[in-house]
Tab-separated table of C-alpha atoms in Angstrom:
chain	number	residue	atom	x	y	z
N	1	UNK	CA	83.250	112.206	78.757
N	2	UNK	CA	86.630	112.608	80.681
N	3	UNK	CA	89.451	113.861	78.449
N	4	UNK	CA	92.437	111.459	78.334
N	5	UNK	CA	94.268	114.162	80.255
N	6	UNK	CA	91.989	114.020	82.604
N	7	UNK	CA	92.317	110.479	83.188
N	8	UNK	CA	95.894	109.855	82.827
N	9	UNK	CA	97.013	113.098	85.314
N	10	UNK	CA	94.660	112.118	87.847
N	11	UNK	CA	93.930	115.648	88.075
N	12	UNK	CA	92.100	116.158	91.666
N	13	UNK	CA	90.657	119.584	91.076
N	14	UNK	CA	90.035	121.504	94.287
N	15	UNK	CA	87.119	124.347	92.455
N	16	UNK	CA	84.778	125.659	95.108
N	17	UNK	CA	87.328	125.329	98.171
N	18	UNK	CA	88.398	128.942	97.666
N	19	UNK	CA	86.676	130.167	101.080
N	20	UNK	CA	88.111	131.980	103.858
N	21	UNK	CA	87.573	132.251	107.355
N	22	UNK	CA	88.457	135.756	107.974
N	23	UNK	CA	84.391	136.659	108.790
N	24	UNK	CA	84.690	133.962	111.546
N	25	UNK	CA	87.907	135.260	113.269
N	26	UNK	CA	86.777	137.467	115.813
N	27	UNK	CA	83.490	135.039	116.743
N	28	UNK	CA	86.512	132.559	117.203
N	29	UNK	CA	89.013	134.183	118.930
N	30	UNK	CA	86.438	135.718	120.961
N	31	UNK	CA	84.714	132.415	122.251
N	32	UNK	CA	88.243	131.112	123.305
N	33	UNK	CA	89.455	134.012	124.563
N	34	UNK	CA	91.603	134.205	127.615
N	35	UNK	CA	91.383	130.269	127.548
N	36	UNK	CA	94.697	127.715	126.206
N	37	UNK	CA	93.319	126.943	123.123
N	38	UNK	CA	93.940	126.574	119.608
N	39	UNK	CA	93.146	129.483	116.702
N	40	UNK	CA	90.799	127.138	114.750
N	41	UNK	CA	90.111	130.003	111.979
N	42	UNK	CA	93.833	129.388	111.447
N	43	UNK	CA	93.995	125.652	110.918
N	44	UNK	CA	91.236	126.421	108.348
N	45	UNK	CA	92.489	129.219	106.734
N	46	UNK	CA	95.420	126.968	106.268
N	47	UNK	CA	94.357	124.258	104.896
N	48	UNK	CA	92.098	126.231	102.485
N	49	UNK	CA	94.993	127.741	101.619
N	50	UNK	CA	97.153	124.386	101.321
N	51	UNK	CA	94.196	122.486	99.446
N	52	UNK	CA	94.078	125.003	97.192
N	53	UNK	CA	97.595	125.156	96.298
N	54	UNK	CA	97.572	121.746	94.966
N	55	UNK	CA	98.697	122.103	91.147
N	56	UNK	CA	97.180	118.969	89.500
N	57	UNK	CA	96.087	119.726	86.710
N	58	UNK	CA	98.558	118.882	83.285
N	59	UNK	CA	98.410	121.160	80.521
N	60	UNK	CA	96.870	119.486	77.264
N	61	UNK	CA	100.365	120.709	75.409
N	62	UNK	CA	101.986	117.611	77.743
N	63	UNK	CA	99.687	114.926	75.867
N	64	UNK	CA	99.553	116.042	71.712
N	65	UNK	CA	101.223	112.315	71.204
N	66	UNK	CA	99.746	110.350	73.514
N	67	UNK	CA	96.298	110.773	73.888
N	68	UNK	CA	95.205	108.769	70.149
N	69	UNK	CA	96.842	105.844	72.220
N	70	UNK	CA	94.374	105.730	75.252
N	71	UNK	CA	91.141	103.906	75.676
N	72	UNK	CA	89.082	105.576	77.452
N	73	UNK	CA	86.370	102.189	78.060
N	74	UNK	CA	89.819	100.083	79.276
N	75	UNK	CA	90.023	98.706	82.894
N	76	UNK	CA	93.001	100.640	84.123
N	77	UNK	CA	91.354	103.985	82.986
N	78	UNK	CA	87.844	103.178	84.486
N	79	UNK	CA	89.586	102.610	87.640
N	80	UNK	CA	91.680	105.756	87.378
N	81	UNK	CA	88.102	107.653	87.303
N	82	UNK	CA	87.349	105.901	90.420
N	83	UNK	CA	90.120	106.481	92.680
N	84	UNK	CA	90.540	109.612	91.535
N	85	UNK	CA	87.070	110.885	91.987
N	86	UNK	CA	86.992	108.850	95.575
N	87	UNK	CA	90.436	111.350	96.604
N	88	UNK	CA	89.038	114.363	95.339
N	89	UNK	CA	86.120	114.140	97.605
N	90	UNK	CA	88.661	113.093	100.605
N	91	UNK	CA	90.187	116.303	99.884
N	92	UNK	CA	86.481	118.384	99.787
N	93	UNK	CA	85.802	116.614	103.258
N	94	UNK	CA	89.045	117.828	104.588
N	95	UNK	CA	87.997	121.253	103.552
N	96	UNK	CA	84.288	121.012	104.447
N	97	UNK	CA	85.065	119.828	107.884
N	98	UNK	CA	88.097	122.635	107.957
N	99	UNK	CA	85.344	125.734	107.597
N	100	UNK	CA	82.798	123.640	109.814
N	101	UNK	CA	84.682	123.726	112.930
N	102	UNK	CA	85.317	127.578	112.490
N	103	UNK	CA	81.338	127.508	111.240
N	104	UNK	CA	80.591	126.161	114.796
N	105	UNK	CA	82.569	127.795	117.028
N	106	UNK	CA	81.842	131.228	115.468
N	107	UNK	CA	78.182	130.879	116.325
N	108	UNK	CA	76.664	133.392	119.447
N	109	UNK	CA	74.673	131.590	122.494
N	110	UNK	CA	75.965	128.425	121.922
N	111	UNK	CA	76.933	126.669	124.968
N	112	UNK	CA	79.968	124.100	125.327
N	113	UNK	CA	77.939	121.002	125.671
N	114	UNK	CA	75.834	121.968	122.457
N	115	UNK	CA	78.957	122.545	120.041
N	116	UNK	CA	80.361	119.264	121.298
N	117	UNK	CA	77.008	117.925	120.245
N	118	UNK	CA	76.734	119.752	116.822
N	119	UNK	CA	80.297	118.548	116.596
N	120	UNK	CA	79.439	114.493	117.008
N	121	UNK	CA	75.984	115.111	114.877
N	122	UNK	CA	78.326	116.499	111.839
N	123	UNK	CA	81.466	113.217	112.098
N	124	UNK	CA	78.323	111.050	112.225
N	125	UNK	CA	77.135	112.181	109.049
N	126	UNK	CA	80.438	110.429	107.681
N	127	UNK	CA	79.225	106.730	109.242
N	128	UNK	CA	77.972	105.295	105.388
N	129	UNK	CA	81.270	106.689	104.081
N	130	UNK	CA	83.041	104.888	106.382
N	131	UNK	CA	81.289	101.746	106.105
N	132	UNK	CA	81.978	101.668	102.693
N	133	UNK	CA	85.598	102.660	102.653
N	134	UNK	CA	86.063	100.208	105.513
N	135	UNK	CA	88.351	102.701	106.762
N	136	UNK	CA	87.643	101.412	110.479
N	137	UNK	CA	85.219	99.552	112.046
N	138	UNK	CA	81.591	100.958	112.395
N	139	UNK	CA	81.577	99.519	116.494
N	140	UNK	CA	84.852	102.308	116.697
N	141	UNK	CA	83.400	104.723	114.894
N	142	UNK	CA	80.137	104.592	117.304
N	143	UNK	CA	82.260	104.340	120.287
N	144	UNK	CA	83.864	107.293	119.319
N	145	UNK	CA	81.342	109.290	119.212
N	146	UNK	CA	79.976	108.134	122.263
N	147	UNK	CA	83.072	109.072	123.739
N	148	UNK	CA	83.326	112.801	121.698
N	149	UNK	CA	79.215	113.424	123.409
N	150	UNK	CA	81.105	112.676	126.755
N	151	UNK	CA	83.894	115.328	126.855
N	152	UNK	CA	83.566	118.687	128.938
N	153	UNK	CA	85.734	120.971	126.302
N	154	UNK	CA	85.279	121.636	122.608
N	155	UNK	CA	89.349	121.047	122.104
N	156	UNK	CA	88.668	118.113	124.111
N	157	UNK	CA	86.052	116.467	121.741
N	158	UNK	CA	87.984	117.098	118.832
N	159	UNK	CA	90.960	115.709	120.343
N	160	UNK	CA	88.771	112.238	120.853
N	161	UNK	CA	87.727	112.478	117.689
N	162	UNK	CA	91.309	112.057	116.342
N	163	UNK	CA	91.198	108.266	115.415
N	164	UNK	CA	88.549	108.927	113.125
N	165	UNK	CA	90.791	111.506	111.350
N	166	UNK	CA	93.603	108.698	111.601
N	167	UNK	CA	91.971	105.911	110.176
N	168	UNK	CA	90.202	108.334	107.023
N	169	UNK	CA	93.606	109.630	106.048
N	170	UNK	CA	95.469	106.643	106.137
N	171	UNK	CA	92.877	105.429	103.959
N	172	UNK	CA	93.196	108.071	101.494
N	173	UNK	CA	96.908	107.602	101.369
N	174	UNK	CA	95.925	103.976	100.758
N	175	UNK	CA	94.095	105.517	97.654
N	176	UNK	CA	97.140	107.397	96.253
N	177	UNK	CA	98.771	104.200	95.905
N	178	UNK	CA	96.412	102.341	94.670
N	179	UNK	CA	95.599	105.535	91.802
N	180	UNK	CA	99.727	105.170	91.123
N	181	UNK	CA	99.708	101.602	90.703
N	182	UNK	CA	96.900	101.953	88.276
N	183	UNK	CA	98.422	105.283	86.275
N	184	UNK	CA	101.597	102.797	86.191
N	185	UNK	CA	100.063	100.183	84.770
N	186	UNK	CA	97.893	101.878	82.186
N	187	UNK	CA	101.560	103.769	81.340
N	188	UNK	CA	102.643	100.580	80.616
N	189	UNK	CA	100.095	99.347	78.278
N	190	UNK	CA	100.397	102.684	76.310
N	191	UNK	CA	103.747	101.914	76.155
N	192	UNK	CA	103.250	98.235	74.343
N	193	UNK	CA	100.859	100.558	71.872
N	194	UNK	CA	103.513	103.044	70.948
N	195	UNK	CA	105.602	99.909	70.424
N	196	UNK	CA	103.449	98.195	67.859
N	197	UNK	CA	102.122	101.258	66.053
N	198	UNK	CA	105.327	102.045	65.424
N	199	UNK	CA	107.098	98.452	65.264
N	200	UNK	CA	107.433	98.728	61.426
N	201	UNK	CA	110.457	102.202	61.794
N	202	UNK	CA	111.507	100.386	64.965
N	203	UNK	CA	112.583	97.418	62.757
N	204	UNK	CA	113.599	99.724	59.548
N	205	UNK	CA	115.688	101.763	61.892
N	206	UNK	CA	117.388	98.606	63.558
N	207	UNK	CA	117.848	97.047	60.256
N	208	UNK	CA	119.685	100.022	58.867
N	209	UNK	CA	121.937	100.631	61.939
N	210	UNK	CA	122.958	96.971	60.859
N	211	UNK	CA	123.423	97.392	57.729
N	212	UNK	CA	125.545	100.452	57.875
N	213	UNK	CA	127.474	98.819	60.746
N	214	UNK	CA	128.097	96.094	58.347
N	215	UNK	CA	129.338	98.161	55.401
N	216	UNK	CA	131.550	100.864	57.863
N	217	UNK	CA	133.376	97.814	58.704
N	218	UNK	CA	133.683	96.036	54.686
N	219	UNK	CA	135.173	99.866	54.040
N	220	UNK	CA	137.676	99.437	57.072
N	221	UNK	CA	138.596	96.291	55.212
N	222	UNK	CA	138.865	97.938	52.481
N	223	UNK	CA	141.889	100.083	53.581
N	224	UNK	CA	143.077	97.061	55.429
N	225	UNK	CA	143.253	95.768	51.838
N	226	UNK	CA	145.159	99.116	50.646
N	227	UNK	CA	147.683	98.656	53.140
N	228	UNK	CA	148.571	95.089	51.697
N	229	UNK	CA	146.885	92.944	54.551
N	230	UNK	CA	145.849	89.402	52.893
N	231	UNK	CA	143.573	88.530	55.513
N	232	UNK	CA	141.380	91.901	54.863
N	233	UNK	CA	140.708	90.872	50.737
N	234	UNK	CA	139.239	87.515	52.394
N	235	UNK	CA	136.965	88.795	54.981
N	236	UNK	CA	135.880	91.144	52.187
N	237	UNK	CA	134.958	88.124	50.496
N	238	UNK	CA	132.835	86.774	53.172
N	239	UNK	CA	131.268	89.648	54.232
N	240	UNK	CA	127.803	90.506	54.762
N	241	UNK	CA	127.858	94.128	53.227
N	242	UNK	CA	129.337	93.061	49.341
N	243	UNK	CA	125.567	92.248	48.031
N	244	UNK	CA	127.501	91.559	44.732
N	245	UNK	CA	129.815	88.471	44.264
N	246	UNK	CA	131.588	89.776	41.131
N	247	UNK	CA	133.256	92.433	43.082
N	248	UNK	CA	134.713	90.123	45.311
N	249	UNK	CA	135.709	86.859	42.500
N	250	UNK	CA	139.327	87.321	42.481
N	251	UNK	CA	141.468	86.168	45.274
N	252	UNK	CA	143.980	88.630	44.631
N	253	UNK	CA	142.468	92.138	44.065
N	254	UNK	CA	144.461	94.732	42.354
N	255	UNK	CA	144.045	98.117	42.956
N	256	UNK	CA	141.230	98.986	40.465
N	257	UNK	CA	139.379	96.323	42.044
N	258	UNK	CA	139.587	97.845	45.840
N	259	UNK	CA	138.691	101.149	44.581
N	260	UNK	CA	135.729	99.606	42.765
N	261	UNK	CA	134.661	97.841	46.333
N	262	UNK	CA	135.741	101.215	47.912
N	263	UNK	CA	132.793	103.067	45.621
N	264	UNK	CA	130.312	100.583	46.079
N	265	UNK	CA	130.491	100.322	49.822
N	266	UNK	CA	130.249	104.642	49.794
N	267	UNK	CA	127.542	104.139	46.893
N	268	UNK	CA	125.654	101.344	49.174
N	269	UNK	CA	126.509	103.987	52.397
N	270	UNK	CA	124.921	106.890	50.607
N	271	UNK	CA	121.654	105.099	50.077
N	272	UNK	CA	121.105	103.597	53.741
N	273	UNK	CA	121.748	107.360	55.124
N	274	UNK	CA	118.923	108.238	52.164
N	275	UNK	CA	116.445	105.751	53.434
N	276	UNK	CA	117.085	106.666	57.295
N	277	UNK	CA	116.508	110.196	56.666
N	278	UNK	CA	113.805	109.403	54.344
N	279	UNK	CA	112.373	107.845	58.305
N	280	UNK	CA	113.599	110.155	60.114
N	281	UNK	CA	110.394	111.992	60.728
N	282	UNK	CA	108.491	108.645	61.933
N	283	UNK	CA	111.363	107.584	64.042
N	284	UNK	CA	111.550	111.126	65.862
N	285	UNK	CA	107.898	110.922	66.026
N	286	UNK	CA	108.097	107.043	67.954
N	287	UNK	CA	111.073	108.554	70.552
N	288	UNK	CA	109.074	111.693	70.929
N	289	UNK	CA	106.209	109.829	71.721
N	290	UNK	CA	107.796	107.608	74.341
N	291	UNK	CA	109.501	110.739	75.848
N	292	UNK	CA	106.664	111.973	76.125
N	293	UNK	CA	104.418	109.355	77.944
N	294	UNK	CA	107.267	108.603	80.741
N	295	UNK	CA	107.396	112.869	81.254
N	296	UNK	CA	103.657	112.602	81.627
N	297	UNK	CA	103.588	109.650	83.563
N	298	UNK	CA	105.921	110.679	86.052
N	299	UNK	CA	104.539	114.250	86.151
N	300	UNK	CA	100.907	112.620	86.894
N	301	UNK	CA	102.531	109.901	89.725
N	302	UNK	CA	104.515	113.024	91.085
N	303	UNK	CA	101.344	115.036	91.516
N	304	UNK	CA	99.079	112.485	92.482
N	305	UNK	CA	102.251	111.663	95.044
N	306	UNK	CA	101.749	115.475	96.535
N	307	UNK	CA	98.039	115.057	97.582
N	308	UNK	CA	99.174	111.985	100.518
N	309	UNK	CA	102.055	114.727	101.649
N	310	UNK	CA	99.372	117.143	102.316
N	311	UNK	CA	97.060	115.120	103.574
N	312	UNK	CA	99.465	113.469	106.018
N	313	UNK	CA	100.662	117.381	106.795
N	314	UNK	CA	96.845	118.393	107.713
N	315	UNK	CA	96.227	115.402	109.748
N	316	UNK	CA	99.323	116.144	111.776
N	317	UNK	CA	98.331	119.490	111.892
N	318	UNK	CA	94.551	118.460	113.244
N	319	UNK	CA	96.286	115.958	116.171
N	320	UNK	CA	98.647	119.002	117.163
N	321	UNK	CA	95.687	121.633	117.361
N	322	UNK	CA	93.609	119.258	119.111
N	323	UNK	CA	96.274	118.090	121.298
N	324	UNK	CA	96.925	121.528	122.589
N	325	UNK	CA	99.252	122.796	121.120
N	326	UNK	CA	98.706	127.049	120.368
N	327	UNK	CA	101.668	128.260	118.134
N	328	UNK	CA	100.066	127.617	114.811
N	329	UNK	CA	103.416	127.827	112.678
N	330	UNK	CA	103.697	124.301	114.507
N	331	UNK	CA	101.295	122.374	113.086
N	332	UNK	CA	101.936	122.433	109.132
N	333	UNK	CA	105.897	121.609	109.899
N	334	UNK	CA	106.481	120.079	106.834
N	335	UNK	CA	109.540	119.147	107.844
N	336	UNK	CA	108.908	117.593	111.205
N	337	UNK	CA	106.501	115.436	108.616
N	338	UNK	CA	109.290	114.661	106.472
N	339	UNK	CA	111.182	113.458	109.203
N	340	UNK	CA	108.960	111.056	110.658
N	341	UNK	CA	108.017	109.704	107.422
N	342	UNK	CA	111.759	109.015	106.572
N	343	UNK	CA	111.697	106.732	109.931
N	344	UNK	CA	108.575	104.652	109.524
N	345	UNK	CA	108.356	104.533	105.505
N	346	UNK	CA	112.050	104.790	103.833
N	347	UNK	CA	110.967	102.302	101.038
N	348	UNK	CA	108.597	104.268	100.219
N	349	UNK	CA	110.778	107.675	99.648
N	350	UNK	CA	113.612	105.806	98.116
């Protein structure tokens, strides 16, 4: 069984992806030597290297309170399994297919038209995933492989191959949202939980904040009183805070009768601060506990955010290696990502 951290982090663990290329290099380099192409040991070095320095995992210190409050056979966290499972292995493919290309092109007395082959016969391994994911159609999907078989160049087939890339990422930043919406929604419900575990302090602590409100004021009549205001004696009389009518009988007090109200209001003050600190732990305990889910909450939605940044970064990267383009430092620009995204989403960044 899933911890609730687990669940409620959406923790997409990367184990296993810590390969390197670094064997392949020279096979690589070699093969497309002397020719305008891309280093392809590179783009997967890098996004070994990028996939693997996704932090999102929560420490179990970030959940002591919250955990008791999850159910682990609920809706919301079933489907937080499932989407998170479902962008974990996006981010395995993205890695698989990463060391695959460097896998292919590192291999001795293989001609052009046989990599671009190998190359089609490995994407169409993906056709039942994208049937099910619905990511594109299946008649584009076989048309673009017909069209990858076609090409003369390596670089060239993988540059055809780009919608497929398009259409799988866009899905699994579909996912992310989809996985946020779901870790909001369970947040929420925890929240209501917290709520009515603890409703009992919540209304003890409200009723006291009252109540001492109520006698802070009777004592500011009090001295209203002192100072010879007549209006002060009858609010005193109508007031909330005097539990005792005798203390309040005359209609003119004398001074041994305000200093009697005085004492009781400071008696009566003495025992609400007794009772709220006699609560205090519990009421800590129910703030605590709501700091503590929105922290988590946003910590899980923040990392959860991170894995559509760098997926969107390595498909950018992919369409600028297969597009031609040599200097490696350009493809994982960040930045240039940032930018664009800014343009055509700034809802979603806001």
């Amino acid at each position: 069984m899933k911890s609730p951290l687990y669940i409620c982090a959406a923790a997409l663990l990367l184990g296993g992806c810590k390969t390197t290329t670094e064997g392949y290099k020279d096979k690589v380099e070699e093969r497309f030597k002397n020719k305008e192409v891309a280093n392809i040991s590179y783009f997967a070095d890098s996004t070994i290297t990028m996939m693997g320095n996704l932090d999102l995992t929560v420490s179990k210190e970030g959940a002591q309170r919250i955990r008791r409050f999850i159910d682990m056979d609920s809706p919301e966290v079933q489907e937080v399994v499932k989407w998170n499972d479902s962008l974990k292995q996006d981010l395995h493919d993205m890695v698989a297919y990463s060391v695959e290309l460097v896998n292919m092109t590192s291999e001795e007395n293989i001609t052009e038209p046989e990599l671009i082959d190998r190359y089609a016969d490995y994407l169409a391994k993906y056709r039942k995933q994208i049937e099910e994911s619905q990511s594109m159609s299946l008649s584009a999907f076989d048309r673009t492989l017909e069209a990858i078989r076609e090409q003369e160049t390596f670089l060239e087939a993988v540059r055809t191959a780009q919608p497929i890339f398009n259409a799988a990422v866009m899905q699994s930043a579909l996912k992310v949202e989809q996985l946020t919406a779901v870790i909001d929604t369970l947040s929420g419900e925890i929240d209501e939980a917290i709520d009515v575990e603890f409703a009992g302090i919540a209304r003890a602590k409200a009723h006291l904040q009252q109540e001492k409100a109520a006698v802070t004021d009777a004592l500011a009549l009090v001295y209203a009183a002192y100072r010879g205001e007549p209006q002060a004696w009858k609010s005193l009389q109508e007031s909330d805070a005097v539990l005792h009518p005798d203390l309040v009988i005359k209609d003119t007090p004398e001074r041994a009768d305000l200093e009697a109200m005085r004492k009781y209001l400071m008696d009566r003050l003495d025992e609400l601060h007794a009772v709220e600190e006699n609560i205090r732990p519990n009421w800590e305990d129910y703030l605590a506990t709501h700091k503590e889910l929105a922290s988590f909450s946003e910590d899980a939605v923040l990392r959860v955010q991170e894995v559509r940044i760098v997926a969107l970064t390595w498909l950018q990267a992919h369409n600028k290696m297969a597009s031609g383009v040599t200097d490696p430092a350009d493809w994982f620009d960040v930045r240039d990502l940032t930018i664009k995204l800014i343009k055509s989403t700034p809802d979603l960044l806001l």
